[in-house]
CSV table of C-alpha atoms and ligand atoms in Angstrom, one decimal:
chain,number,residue,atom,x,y,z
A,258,UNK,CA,114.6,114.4,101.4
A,259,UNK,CA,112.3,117.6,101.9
A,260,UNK,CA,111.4,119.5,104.7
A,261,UNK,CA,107.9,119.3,105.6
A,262,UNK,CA,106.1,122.5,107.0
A,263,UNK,CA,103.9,120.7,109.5
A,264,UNK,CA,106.5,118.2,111.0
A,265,UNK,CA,109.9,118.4,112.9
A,266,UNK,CA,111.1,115.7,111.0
A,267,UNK,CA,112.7,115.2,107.7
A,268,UNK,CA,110.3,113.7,105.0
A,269,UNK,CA,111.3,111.1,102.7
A,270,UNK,CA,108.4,111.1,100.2
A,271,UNK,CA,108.7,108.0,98.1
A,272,UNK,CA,104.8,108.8,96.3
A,273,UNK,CA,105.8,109.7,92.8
A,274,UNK,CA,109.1,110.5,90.7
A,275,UNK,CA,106.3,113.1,89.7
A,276,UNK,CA,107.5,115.1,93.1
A,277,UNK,CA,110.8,116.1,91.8
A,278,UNK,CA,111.4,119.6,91.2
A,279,UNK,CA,113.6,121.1,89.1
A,280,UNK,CA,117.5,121.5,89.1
A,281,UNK,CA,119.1,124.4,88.8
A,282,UNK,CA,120.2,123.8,85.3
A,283,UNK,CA,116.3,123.5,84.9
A,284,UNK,CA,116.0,126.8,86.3
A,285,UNK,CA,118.6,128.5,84.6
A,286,UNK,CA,118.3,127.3,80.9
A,287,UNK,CA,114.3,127.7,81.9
A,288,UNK,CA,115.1,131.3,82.9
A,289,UNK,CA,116.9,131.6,79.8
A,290,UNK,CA,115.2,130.2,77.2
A,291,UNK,CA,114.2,132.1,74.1
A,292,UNK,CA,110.8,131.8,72.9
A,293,UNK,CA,107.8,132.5,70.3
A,294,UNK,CA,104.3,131.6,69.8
A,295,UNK,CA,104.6,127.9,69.7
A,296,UNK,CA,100.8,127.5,68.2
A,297,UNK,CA,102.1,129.6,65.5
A,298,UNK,CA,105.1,127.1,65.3
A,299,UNK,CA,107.4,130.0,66.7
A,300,UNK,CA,108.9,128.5,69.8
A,301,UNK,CA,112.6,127.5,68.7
A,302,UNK,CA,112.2,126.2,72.4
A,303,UNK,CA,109.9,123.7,71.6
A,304,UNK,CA,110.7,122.7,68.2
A,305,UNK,CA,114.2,121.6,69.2
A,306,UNK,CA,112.9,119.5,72.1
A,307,UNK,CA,110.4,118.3,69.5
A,308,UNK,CA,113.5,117.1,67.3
A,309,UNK,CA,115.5,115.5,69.6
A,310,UNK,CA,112.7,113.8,71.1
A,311,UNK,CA,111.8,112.2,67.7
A,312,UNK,CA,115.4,111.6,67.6
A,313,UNK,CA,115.4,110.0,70.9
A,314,UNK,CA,112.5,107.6,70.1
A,315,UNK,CA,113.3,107.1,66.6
A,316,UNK,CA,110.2,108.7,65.1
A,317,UNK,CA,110.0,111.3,62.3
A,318,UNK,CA,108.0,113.8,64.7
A,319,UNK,CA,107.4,114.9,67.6
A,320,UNK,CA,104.7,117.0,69.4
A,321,UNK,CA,105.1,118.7,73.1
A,322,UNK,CA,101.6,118.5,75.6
A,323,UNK,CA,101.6,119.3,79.0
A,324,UNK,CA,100.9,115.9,80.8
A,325,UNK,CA,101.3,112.4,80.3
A,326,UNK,CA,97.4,112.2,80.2
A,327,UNK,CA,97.1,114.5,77.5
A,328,UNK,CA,99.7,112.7,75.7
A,329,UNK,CA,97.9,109.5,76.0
A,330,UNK,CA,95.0,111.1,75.2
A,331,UNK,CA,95.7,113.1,72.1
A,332,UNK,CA,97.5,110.0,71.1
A,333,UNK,CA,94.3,107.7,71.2
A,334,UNK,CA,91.3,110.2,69.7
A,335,UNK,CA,94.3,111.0,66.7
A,336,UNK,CA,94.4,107.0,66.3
A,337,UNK,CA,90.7,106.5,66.6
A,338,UNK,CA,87.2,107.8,65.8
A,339,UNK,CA,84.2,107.8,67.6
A,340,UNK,CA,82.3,104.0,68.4
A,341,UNK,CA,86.2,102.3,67.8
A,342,UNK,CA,87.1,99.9,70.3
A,343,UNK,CA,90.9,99.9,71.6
A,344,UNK,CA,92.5,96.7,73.0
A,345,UNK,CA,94.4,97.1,76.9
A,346,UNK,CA,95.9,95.8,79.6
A,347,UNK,CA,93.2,96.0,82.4
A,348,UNK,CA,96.3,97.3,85.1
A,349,UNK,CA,97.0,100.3,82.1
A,350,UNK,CA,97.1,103.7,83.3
A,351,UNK,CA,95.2,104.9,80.5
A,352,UNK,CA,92.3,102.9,81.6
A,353,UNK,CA,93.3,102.6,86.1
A,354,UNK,CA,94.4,107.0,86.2
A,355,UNK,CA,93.2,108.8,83.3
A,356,UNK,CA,89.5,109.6,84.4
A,357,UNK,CA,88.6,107.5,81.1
A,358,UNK,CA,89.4,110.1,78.7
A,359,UNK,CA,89.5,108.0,75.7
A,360,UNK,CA,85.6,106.9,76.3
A,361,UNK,CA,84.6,110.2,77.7
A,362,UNK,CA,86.3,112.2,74.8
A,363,UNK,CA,87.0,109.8,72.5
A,364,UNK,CA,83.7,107.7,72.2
A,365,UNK,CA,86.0,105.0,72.3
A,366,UNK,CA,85.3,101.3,74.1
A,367,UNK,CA,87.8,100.2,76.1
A,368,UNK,CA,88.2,96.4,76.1
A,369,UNK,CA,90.6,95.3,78.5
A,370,UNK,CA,92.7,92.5,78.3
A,371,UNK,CA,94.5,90.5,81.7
A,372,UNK,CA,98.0,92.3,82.6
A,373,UNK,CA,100.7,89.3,82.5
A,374,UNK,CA,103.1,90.0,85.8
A,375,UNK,CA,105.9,91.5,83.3
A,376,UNK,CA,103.5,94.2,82.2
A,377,UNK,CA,102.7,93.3,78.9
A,378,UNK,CA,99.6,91.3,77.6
A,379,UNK,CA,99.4,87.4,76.0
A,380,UNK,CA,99.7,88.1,72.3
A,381,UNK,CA,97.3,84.6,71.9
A,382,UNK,CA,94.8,86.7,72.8
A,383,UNK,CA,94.7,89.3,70.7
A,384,UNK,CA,93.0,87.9,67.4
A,385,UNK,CA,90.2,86.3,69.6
A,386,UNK,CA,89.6,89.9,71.0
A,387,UNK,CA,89.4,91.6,67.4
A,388,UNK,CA,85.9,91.9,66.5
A,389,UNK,CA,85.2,90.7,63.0
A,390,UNK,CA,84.2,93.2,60.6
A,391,UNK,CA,80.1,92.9,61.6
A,392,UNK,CA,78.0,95.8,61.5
A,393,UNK,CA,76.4,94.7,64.8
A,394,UNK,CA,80.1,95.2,66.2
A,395,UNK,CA,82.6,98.3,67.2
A,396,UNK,CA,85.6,97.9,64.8
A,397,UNK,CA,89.0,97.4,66.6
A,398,UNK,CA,91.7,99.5,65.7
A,399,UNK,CA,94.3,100.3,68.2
A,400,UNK,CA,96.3,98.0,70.8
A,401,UNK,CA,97.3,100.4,73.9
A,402,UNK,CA,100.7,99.1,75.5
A,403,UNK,CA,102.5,100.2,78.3
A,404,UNK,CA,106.3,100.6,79.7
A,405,UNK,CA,107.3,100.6,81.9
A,406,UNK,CA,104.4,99.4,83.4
A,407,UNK,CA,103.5,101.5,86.7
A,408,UNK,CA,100.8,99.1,88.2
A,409,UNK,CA,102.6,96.3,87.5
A,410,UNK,CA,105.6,97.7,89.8
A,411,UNK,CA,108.0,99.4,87.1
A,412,UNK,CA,108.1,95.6,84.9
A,413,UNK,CA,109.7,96.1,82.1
A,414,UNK,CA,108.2,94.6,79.2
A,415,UNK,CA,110.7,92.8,77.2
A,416,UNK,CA,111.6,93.8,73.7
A,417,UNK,CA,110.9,90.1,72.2
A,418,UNK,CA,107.5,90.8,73.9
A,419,UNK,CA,107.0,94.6,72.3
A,420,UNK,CA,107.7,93.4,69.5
A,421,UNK,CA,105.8,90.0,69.3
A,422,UNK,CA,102.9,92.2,70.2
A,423,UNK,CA,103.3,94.4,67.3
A,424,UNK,CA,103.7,91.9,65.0
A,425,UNK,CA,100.1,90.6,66.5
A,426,UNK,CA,98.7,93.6,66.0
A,427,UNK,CA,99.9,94.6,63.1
A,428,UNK,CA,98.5,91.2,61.3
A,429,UNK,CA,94.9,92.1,62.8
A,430,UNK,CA,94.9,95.2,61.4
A,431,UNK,CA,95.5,97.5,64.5
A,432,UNK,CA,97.7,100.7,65.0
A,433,UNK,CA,99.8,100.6,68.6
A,434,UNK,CA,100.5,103.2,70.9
A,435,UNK,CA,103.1,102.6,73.8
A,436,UNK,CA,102.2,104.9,77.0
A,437,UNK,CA,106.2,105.1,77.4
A,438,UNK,CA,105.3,108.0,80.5
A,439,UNK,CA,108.7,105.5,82.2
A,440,UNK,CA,110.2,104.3,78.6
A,441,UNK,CA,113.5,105.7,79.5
A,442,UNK,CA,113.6,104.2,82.9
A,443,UNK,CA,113.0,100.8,81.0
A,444,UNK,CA,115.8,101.8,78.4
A,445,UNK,CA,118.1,102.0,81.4
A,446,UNK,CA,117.3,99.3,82.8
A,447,UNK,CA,117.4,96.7,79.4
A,448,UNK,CA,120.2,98.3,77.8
A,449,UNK,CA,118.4,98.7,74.8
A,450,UNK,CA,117.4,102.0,73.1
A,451,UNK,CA,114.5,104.1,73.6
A,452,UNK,CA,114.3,103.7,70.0
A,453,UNK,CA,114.6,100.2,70.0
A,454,UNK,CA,112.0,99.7,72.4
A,455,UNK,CA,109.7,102.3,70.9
A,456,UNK,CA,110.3,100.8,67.2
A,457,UNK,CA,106.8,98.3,67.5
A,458,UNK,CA,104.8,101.1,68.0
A,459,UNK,CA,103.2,103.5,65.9
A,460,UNK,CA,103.3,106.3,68.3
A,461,UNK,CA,104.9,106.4,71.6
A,462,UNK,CA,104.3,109.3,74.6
A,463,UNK,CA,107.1,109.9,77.1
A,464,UNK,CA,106.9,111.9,80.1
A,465,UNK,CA,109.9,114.7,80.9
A,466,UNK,CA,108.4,115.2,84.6
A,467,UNK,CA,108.7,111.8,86.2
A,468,UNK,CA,112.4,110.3,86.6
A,469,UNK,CA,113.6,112.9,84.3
A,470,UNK,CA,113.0,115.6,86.8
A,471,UNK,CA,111.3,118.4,84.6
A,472,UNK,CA,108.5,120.4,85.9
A,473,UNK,CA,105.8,119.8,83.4
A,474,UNK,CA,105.5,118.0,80.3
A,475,UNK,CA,105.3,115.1,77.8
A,476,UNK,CA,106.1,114.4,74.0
A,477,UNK,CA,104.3,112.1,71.5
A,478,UNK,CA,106.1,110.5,68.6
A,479,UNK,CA,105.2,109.5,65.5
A,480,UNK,CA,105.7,109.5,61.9
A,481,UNK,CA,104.8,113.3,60.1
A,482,UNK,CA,101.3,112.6,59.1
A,483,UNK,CA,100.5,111.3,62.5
A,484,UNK,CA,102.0,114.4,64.3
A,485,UNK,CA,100.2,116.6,62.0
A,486,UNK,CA,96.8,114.9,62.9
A,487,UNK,CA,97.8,115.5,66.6
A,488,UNK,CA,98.4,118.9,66.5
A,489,UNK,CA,95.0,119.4,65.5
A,490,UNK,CA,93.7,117.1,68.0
A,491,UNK,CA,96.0,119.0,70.8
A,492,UNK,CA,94.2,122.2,70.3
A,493,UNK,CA,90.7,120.3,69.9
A,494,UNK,CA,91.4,119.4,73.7
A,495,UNK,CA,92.9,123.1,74.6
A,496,UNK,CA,96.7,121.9,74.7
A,497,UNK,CA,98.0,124.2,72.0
A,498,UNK,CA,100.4,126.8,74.1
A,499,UNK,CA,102.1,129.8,73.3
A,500,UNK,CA,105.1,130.8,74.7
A,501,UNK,CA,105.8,126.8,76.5
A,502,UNK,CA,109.7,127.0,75.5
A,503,UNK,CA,110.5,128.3,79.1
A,504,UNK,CA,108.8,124.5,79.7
A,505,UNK,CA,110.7,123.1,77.2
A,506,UNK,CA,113.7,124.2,78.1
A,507,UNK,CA,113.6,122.0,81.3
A,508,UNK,CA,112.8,119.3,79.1
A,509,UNK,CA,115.6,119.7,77.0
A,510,UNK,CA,118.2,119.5,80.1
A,511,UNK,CA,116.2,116.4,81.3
A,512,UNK,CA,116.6,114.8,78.0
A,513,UNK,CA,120.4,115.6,78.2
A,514,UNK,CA,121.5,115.5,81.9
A,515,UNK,CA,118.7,113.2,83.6
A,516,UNK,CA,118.7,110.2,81.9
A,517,UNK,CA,121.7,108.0,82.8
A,518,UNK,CA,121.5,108.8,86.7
A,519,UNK,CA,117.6,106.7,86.7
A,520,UNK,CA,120.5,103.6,87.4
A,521,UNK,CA,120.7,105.0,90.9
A,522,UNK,CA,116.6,105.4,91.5
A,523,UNK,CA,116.5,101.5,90.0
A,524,UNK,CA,119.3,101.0,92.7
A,525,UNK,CA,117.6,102.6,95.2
A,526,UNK,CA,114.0,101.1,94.1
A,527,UNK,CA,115.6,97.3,95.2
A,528,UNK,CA,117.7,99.0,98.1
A,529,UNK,CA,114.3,99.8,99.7
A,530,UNK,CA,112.8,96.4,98.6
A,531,UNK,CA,115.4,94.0,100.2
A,532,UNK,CA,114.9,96.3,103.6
A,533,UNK,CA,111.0,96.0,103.2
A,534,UNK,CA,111.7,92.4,103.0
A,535,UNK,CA,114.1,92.1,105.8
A,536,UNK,CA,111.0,93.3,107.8
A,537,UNK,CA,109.5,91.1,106.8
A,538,UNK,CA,106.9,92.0,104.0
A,539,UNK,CA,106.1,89.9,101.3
A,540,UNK,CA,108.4,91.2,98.4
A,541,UNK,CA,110.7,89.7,96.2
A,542,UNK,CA,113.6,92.2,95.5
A,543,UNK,CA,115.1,91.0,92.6
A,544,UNK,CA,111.4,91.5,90.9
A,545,UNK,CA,112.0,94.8,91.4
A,546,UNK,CA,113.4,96.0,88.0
A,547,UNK,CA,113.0,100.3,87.5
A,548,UNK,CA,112.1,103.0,90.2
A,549,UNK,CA,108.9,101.4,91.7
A,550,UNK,CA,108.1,98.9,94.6
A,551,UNK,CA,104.7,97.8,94.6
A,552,UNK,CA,104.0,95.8,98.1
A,553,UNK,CA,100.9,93.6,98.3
A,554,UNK,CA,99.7,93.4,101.7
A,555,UNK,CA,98.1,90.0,103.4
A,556,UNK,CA,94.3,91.2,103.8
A,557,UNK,CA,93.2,87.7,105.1
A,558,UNK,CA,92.2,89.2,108.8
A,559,UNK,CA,91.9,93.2,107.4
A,560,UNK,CA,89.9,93.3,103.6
A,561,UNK,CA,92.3,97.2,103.3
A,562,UNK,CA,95.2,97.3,105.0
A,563,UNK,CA,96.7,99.7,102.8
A,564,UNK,CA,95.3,103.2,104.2
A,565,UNK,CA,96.6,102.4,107.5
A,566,UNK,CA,99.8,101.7,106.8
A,567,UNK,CA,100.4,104.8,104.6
A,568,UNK,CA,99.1,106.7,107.5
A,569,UNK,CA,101.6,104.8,109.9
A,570,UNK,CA,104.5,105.6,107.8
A,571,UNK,CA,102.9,109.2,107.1
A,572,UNK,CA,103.4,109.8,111.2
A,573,UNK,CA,107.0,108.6,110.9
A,574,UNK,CA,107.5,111.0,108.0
A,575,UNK,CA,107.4,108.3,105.0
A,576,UNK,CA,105.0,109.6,102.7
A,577,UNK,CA,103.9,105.8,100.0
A,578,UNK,CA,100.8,105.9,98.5
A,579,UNK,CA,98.2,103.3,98.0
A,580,UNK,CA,97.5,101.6,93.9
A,581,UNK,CA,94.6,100.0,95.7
A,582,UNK,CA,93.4,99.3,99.1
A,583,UNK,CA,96.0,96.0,99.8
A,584,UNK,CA,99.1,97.9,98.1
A,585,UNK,CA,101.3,100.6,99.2
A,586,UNK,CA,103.5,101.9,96.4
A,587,UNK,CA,107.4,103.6,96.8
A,588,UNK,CA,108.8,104.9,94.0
A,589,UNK,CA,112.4,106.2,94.3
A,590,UNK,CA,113.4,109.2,92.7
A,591,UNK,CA,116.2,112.4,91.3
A,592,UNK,CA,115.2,114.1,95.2
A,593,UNK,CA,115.8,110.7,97.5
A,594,UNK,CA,119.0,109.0,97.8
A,595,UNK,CA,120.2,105.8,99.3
A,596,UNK,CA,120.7,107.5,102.6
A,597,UNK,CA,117.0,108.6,102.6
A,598,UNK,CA,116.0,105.0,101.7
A,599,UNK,CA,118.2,104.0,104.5
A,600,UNK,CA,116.7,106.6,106.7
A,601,UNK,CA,112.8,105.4,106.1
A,602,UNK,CA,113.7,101.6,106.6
A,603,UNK,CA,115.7,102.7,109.8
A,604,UNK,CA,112.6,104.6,110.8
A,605,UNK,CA,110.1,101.7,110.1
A,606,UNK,CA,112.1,99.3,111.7
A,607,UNK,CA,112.1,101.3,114.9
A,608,UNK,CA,108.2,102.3,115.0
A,609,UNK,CA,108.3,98.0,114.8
A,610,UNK,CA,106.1,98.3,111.7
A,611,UNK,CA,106.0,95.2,109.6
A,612,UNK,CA,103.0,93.2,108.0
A,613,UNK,CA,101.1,92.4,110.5
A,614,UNK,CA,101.4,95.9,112.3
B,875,LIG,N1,101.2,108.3,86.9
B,875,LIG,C1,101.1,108.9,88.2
B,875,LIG,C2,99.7,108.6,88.9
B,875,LIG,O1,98.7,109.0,88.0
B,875,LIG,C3,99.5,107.2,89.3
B,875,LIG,C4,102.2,108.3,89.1
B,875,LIG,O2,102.4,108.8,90.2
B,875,LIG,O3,102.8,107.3,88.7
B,875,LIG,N2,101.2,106.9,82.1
B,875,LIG,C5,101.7,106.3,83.1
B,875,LIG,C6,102.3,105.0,83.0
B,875,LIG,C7,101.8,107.0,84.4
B,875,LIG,O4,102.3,106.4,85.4
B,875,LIG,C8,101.3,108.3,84.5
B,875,LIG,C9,101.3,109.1,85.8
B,875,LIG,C10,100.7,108.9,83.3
B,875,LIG,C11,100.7,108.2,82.1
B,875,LIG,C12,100.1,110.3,83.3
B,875,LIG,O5,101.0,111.3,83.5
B,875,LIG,P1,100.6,112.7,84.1
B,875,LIG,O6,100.5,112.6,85.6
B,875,LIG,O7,101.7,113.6,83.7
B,875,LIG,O8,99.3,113.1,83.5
């Protein structure tokens, strides 16, 4: 819980695990941290949170960027070339929050296929949506797959389903990148590894500052020849930096400290779902699997519903935010505990708000 500037009250700010700010481990190894020119691959910094990243995922490399967007995107223009067409869930980040980077940049056409509730996509439809080799037609290369999927509430997509997806792809000729921006959250939550979950994909990007706490920063992972290809595409987009170790250095406590406590934001995640439900909104708790609470609002007698209630709960210091304009979203994180959870249902149920408030 933070203290806001403009209000008396307490804030429990349940918009991102992207809030979080850094612990004082953070601080201290970041304060600490020896460093080098990291575009001149002198940053002992980065090139050990390089390795245990690849480690982590069970790739052979590894390369730091700055956001999960960048690491998306590097990810795709290194897969692609120009006039390619990538295959994607239409609820995707990449093609919802990332100001269409992979078109605008990338010259790639983003053909989107439907979001099944757990995240992933239907593997039947993949060869009908892989263009046969026709000059008249883009050639598709790359399947996009995401988890844990944000926009479908923090699902998890199964193993079996990772890996029946790759094995789609794989027959039809195209590479696969997982956006893994929450893979460790859905490693927590499955029991299996990162690496396990990772292991369908040809390259996988994870972000440090979500769950994990750090202040900036995201890894791809890949085999050598594919993070050599990216490092060249980093510093096409203006990502190569020099002395990032004191960045890295967060990440590497995040990777070692910050993994095993997401339990308690899953924990919390359902805590604030069975209260929302007890108030009666329309959400089925034990759906909720990681850190996120997506709550679809009736919008029979009100077609957006959702920017009023997020200013409701912003007067009673409960700060959501809004996927679309019938959703809110809560996403539990390292700076709320169960108390605070507690505090924002208590404060909801006493300002009476409820679905049809
Ligand atoms: N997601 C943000 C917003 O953009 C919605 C959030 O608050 O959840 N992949 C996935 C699955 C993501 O959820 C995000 C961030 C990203 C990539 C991009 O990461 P950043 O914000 O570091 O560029």
């Amino acid at each position: 819980m933070t203290q806001s500037q403009n209000v008396e009250q307490s804030v429990v700010d349940l918009r991102s695990d992207t809030v979080t700010r850094p612990t004082e481990a953070m601080r201290r190894a970041m304060f600490e941290a020896e460093v080098g020119d990291d575009v001149f691959g002198e940053d002992p910094t980065i090139t050990r949170l390089e390795q245990t990243a690849a480690e982590r995922t069970g790739k052979e490399a590894a390369l730091f960027v700055s956001s999960g967007t960048m690491a998306n995107l590097v990810s795709l223009l290194t897969h692609t070339t120009a006039g390619d067409e990538l295959l994607v869930g239409d609820r995707a980040h990449i093609v919802r929050a990332e100001a269409g980077g992979v078109s605008r940049l990338g010259g790639v056409l983003a053909t989107t296929l439907p979001n099944q509730p757990d995240g992933g996509v239907d593997p039947e439809l993949i060869p009908g949506a892989v263009r046969p080799d026709d000059m008249h037609q883009p050639r598709t290369t790359l399947l996009a797959l995401e988890n844990t999927h944000n926009f479908c509430g923090g699902s998890v997509v199964s193993l079996e389903r990772t890996r029946e997806l790759g094995g789609v792809a794989r027959e039809h000729g195209l590479r696969v990148h997982l956006d893994g921006a929450r893979i460790f959250n859905a490693a927590v939550a499955s029991g299996h590894t990162v690496a396990e979950l990772a292991g369908p994909a040809d390259s996988v990007a994870f972000c440090l500052s979500k769950g994990l706490g750090a202040p900036v920063g995201s890894l791809i992972c890949g085999d050598e020849a594919f993070i050599r290809d990216a490092r060249r595409t980093r510093k096409l987009v203006g990502g190569g930096m020099r002395q990032a170790g004191i960045l890295a250095a967060a990440g590497l406590i995040a990777l070692e400290q910050m993994v095993d406590r997401l339990a308690d934001d899953h924990a919390n995640a359902r805590q604030l779902a069975r209260g929302l439900a007890e108030l009666g909104f329309d959400i089925n708790p034990e759906g909720v699997q990681t850190n996120i609470v997506i709550v679809q609002l009736d919008a029979s007698g009100d077609a957006a519903p959702s920017p009023k209630l997020q200013a409701r709960l912003r007067e009673i210091g409960v700060l959501v935010t809004t996927p679309d304009r019938t959703k809110i979203r809560l996403v539990t994180h390292a700076d709320v505990s169960s108390e605070d959870c507690a505090e924002a249902l208590r404060r909801m149920a006493e300002a009476e708000i409820g679905p049809e408030s």
